CSV table of C-alpha atoms in Angstrom, one decimal:
chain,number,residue,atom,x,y,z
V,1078,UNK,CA,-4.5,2.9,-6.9
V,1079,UNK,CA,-3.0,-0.2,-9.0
V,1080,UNK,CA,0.3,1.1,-8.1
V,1081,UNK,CA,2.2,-0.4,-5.1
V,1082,UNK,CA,5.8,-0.7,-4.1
V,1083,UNK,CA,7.9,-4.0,-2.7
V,1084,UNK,CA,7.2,-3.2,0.8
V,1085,UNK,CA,4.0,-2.3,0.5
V,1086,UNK,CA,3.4,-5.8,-1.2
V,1087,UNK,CA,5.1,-7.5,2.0
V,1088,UNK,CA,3.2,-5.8,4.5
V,1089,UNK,CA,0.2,-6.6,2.5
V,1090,UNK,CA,0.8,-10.6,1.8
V,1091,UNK,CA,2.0,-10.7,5.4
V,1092,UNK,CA,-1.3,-9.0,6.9
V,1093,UNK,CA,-3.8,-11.5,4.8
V,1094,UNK,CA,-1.7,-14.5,6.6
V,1095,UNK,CA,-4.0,-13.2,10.1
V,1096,UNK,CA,-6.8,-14.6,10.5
V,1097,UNK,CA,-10.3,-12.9,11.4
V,1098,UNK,CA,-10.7,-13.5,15.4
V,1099,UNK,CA,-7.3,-14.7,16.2
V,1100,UNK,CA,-4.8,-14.5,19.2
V,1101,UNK,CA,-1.4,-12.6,17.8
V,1102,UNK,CA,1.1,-12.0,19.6
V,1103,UNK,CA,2.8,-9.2,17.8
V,1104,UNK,CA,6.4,-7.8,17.4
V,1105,UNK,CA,7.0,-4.1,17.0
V,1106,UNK,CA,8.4,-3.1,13.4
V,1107,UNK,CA,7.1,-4.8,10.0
V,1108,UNK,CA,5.2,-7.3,12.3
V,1109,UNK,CA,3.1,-4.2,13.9
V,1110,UNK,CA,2.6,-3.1,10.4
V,1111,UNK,CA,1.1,-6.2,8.9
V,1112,UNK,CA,-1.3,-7.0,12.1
V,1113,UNK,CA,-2.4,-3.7,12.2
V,1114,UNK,CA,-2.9,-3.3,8.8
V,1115,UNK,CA,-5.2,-6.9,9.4
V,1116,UNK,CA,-7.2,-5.2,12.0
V,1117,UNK,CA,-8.2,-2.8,9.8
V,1118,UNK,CA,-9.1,-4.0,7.0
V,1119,UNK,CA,-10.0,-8.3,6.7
V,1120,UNK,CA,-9.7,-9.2,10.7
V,1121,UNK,CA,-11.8,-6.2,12.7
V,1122,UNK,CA,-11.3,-9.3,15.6
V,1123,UNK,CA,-8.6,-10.4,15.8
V,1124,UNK,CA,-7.2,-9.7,19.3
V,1125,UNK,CA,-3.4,-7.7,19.0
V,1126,UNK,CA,-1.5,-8.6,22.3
V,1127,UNK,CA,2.3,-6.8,22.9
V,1128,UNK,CA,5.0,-7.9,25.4
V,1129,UNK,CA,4.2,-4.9,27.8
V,1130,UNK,CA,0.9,-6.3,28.6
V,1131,UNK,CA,-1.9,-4.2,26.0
V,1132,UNK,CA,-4.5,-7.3,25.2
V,1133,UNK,CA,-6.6,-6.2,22.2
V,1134,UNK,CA,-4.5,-3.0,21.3
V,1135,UNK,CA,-6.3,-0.6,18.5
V,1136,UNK,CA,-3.7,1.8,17.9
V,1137,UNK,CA,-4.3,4.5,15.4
V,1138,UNK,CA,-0.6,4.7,15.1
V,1139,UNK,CA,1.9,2.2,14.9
V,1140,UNK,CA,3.7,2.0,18.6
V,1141,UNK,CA,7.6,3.2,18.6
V,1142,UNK,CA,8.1,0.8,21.1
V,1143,UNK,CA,6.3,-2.5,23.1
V,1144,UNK,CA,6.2,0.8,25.3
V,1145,UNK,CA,4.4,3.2,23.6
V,1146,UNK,CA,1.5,4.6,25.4
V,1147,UNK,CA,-1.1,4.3,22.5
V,1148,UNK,CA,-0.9,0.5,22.8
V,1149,UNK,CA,-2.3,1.0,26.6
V,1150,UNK,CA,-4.8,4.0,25.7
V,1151,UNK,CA,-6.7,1.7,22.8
V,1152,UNK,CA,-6.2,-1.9,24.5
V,1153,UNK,CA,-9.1,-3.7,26.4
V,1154,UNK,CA,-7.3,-4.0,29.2
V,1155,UNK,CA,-3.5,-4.3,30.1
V,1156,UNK,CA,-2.1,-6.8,32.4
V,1157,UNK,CA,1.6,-7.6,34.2
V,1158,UNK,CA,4.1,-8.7,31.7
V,1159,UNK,CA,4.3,-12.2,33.6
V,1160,UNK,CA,0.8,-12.8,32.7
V,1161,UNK,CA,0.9,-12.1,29.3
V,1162,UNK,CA,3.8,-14.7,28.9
V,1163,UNK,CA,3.0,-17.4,31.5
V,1164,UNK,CA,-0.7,-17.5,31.4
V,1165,UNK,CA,-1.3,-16.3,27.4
V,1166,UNK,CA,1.5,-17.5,25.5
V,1167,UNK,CA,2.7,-20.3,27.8
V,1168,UNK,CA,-0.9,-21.5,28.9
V,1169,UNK,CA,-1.1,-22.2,24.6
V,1170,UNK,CA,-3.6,-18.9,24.2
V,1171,UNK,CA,-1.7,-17.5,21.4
V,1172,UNK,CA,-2.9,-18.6,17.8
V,1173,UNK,CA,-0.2,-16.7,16.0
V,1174,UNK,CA,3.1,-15.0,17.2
V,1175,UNK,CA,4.1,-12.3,14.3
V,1176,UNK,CA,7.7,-12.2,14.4
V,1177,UNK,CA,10.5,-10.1,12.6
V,1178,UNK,CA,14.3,-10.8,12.7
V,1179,UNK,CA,17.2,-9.5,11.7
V,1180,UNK,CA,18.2,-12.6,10.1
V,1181,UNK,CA,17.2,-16.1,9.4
V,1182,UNK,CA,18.1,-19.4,8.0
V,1183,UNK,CA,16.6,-22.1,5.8
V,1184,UNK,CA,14.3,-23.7,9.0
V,1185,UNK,CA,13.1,-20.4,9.8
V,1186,UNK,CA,15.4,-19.9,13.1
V,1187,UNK,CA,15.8,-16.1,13.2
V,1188,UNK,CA,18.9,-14.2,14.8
V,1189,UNK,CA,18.1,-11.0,16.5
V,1190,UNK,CA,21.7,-10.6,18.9
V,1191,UNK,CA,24.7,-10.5,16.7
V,1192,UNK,CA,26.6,-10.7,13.7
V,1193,UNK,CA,29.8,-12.5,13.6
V,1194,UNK,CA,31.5,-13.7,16.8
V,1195,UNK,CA,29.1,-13.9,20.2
V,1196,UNK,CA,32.0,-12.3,22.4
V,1197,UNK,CA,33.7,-9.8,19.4
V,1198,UNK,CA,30.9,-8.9,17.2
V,1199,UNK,CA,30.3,-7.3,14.1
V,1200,UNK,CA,27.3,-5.8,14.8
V,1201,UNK,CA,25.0,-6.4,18.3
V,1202,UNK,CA,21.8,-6.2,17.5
V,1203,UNK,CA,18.9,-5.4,19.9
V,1204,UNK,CA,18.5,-8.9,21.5
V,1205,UNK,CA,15.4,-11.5,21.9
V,1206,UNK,CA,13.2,-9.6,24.1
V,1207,UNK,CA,10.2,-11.9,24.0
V,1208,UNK,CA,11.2,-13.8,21.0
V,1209,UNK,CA,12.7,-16.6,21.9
V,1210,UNK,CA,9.3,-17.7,23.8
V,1211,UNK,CA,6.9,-16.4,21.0
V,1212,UNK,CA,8.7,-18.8,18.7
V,1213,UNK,CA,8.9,-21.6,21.0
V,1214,UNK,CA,5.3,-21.1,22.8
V,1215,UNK,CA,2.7,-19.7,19.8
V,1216,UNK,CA,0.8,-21.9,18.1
V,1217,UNK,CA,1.9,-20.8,15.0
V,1218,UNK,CA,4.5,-18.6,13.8
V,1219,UNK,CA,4.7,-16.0,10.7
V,1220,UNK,CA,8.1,-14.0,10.0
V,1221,UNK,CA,8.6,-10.9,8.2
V,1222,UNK,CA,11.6,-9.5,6.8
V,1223,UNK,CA,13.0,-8.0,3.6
V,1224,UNK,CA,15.1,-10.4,1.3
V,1225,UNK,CA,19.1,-10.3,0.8
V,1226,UNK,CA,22.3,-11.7,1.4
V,1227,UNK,CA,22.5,-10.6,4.6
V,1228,UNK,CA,19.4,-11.2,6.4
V,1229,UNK,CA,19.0,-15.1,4.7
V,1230,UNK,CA,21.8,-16.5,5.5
V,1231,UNK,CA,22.8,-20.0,5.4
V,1232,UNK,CA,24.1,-20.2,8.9
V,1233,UNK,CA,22.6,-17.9,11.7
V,1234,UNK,CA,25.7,-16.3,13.9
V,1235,UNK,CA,23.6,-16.9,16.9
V,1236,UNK,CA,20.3,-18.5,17.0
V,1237,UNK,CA,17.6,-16.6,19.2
V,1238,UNK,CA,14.8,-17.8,18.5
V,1239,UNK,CA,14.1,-21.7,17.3
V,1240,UNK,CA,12.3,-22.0,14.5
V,1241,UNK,CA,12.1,-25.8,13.2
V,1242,UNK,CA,15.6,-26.2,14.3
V,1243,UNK,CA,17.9,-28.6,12.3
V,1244,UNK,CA,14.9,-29.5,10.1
V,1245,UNK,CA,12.8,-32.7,9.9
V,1246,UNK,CA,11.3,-33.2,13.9
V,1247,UNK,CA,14.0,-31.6,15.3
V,1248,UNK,CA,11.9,-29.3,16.9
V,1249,UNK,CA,9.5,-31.7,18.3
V,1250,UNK,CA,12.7,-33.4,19.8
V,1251,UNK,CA,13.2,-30.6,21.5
V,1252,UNK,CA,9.6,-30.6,23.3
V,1253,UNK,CA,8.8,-27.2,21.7
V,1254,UNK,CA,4.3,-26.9,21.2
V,1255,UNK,CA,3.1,-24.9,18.1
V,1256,UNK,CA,3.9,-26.2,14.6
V,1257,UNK,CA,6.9,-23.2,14.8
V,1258,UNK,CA,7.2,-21.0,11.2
V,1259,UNK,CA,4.5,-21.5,8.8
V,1260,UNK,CA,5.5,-18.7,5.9
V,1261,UNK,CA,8.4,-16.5,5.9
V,1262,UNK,CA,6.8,-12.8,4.0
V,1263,UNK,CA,9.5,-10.9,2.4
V,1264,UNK,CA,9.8,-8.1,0.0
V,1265,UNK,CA,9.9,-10.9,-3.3
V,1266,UNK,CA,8.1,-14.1,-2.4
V,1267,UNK,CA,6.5,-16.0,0.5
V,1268,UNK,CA,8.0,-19.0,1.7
V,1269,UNK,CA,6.7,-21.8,3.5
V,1270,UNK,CA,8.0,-25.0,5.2
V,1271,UNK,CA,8.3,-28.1,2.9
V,1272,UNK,CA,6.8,-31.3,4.4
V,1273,UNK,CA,9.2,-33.6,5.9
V,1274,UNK,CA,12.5,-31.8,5.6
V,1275,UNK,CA,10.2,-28.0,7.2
V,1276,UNK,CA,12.7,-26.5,4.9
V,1277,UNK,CA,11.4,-23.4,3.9
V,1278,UNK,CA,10.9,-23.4,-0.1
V,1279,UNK,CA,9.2,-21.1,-2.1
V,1280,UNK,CA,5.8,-21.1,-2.6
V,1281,UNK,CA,4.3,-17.5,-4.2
V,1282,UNK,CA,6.2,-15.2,-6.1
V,1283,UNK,CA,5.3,-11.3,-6.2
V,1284,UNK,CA,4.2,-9.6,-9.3
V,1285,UNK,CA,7.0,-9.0,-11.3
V,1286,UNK,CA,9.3,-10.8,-9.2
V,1287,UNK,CA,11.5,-13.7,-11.1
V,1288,UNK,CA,12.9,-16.6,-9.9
V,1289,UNK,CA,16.6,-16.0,-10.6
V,1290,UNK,CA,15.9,-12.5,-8.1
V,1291,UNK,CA,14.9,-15.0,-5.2
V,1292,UNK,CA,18.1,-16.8,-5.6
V,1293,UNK,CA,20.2,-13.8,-5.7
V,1294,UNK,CA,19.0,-12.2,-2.6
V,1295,UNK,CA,18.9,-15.8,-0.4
V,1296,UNK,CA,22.5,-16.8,1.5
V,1297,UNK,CA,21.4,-20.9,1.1
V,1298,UNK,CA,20.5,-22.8,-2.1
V,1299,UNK,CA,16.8,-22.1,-2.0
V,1300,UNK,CA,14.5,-24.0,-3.5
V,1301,UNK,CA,11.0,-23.9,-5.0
V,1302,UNK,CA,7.5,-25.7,-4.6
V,1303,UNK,CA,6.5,-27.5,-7.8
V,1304,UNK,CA,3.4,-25.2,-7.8
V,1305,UNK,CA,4.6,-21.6,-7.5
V,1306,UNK,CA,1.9,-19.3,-7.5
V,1307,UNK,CA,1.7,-15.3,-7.7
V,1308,UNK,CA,0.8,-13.3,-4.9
V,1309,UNK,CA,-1.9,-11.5,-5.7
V,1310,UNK,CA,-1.6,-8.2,-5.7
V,1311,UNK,CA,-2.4,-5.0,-3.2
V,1312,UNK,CA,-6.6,-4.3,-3.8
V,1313,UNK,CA,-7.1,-0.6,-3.8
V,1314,UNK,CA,-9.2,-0.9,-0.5
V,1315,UNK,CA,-5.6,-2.6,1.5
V,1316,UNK,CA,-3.6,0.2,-0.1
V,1317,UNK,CA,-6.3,2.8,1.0
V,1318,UNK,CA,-6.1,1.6,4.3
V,1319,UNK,CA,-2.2,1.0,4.9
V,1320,UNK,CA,-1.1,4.5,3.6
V,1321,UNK,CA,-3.6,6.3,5.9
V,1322,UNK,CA,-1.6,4.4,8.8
V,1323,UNK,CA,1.8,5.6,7.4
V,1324,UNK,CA,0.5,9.0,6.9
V,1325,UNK,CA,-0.7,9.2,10.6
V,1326,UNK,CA,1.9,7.7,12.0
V,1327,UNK,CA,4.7,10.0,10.1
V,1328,UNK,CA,2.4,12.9,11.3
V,1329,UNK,CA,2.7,11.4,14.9
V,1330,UNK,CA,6.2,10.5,15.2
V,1331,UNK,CA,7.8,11.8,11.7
V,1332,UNK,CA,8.1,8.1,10.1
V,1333,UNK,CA,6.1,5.6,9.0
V,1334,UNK,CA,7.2,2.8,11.7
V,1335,UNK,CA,7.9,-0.7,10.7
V,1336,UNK,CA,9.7,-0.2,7.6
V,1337,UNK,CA,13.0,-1.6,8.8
């Protein structure tokens, strides 16, 4: 099973970022994907928690929706929304919040509203949801997204959720906890903040991935760490294990889930 495909590298790379034992707060999509696919394979403990109020959720499915009623049925316990935000993620319980977007910029702010013009837009997208206080609130943050043009753009049409801001300490200046973004996954690389500037640069490049594909799928003039590594690749046993959740997820609900 040495064959794997680009998203199937991204979800992997993206789930080895979570910790055995930690606190996620997890988005639905690519971000319920990747924690999942942790849970069940390196990090049986870490503790999954959704915006609906599910605290260690064990779906065998991934949820359609923050909704879905597997995320209740296989939880420890559920509690009121307000509690999951003001005494979890506000009260600093949170280790990681696992974010998607539908685009983001070079500090790792991420734009889930529009495209173009606030009041005439291109596109409006589904909104922050819980975002916006994941990012500001969790102690740290991972984002996961596929690469291009359009989703890494050098100026967000909207800014959702804050990531390090304008750079440097901006977001410190703003009184935000949590050291914000700490890697970027995508479909070709991994990208963490640079120290100083918490530009993100990049730091791991997929198998077969080059350097000149990086820069033709990012909207700003990225840049790379001195010591670029290669992501290692999918082990047959985190393969195994993330296209048994596809298959019974497809079987569930007649798609995979998360792969947008």
């Amino acid at each position: 099973m040495s064959d794997f495909n680009t998203n199937e590298m991204m979800t992997v790379a993206a789930a080895r970022r979570l910790g055995n034992g930690s606190v996620c707060f997890v988005g639905i999509g690519l971000p319920s994907k990747a924690a999942n696919l942790a849970r069940l394979t390196h990090a049986p403990e870490v503790v999954l928690i959704y915006e609906s109020g599910p605290i260690g959720a064990k779906p065998s499915v991934l949820p359609l929706s923050i909704g879905d009623g597997e995320l209740a049925e296989t939880a420890d316990t559920v509690v009121p929304t307000g509690e999951i935000f003001r005494y979890w993620l506000q009260g600093g319980r949170i280790d990681v919040g696992f974010l998607g977007a539908a685009q983001v910029d070079k500090f790792g702010n991420i734009n889930t509203t529009v495209i173009g013009d606030y009041h005439a837009p291109k596109v409006r997208l589904p909104g922050a949801g819980g975002a916006p206080e994941i990012a500001g609130s969790a102690k740290k943050v991972l984002i996961i997204l596929k690469q291009g043009h359009r989703t890494f753009v050098d100026k967000l049409a909207f800014i959702t959720s804050v990531g390090h801001g304008e750079g440097g300490d901006h977001r410190k200046r703003l009184g935000l906890p949590g050291e914000g973004p700490v890697a970027i996954i995508t479909d070709l690389c991994i990208m963490e903040p640079e120290a100083g500037s918490n530009e993100f640069i990049v730091t791991s490049l997929h198998p077969g991935v080059t350097r000149e594909q990086v820069i033709e799928n990012t909207g700003w003039q990225i840049r790379f760490a001195d010591n670029v590594t290669t992501t290692e690749a999918p082990k047959a046993e985190e393969l195994a294990a993330l296209r048994d959740l596809e298959a019974r997820t497809a079987a569930a609900h007649g798609q995979k889930g998360g792969d947008e």
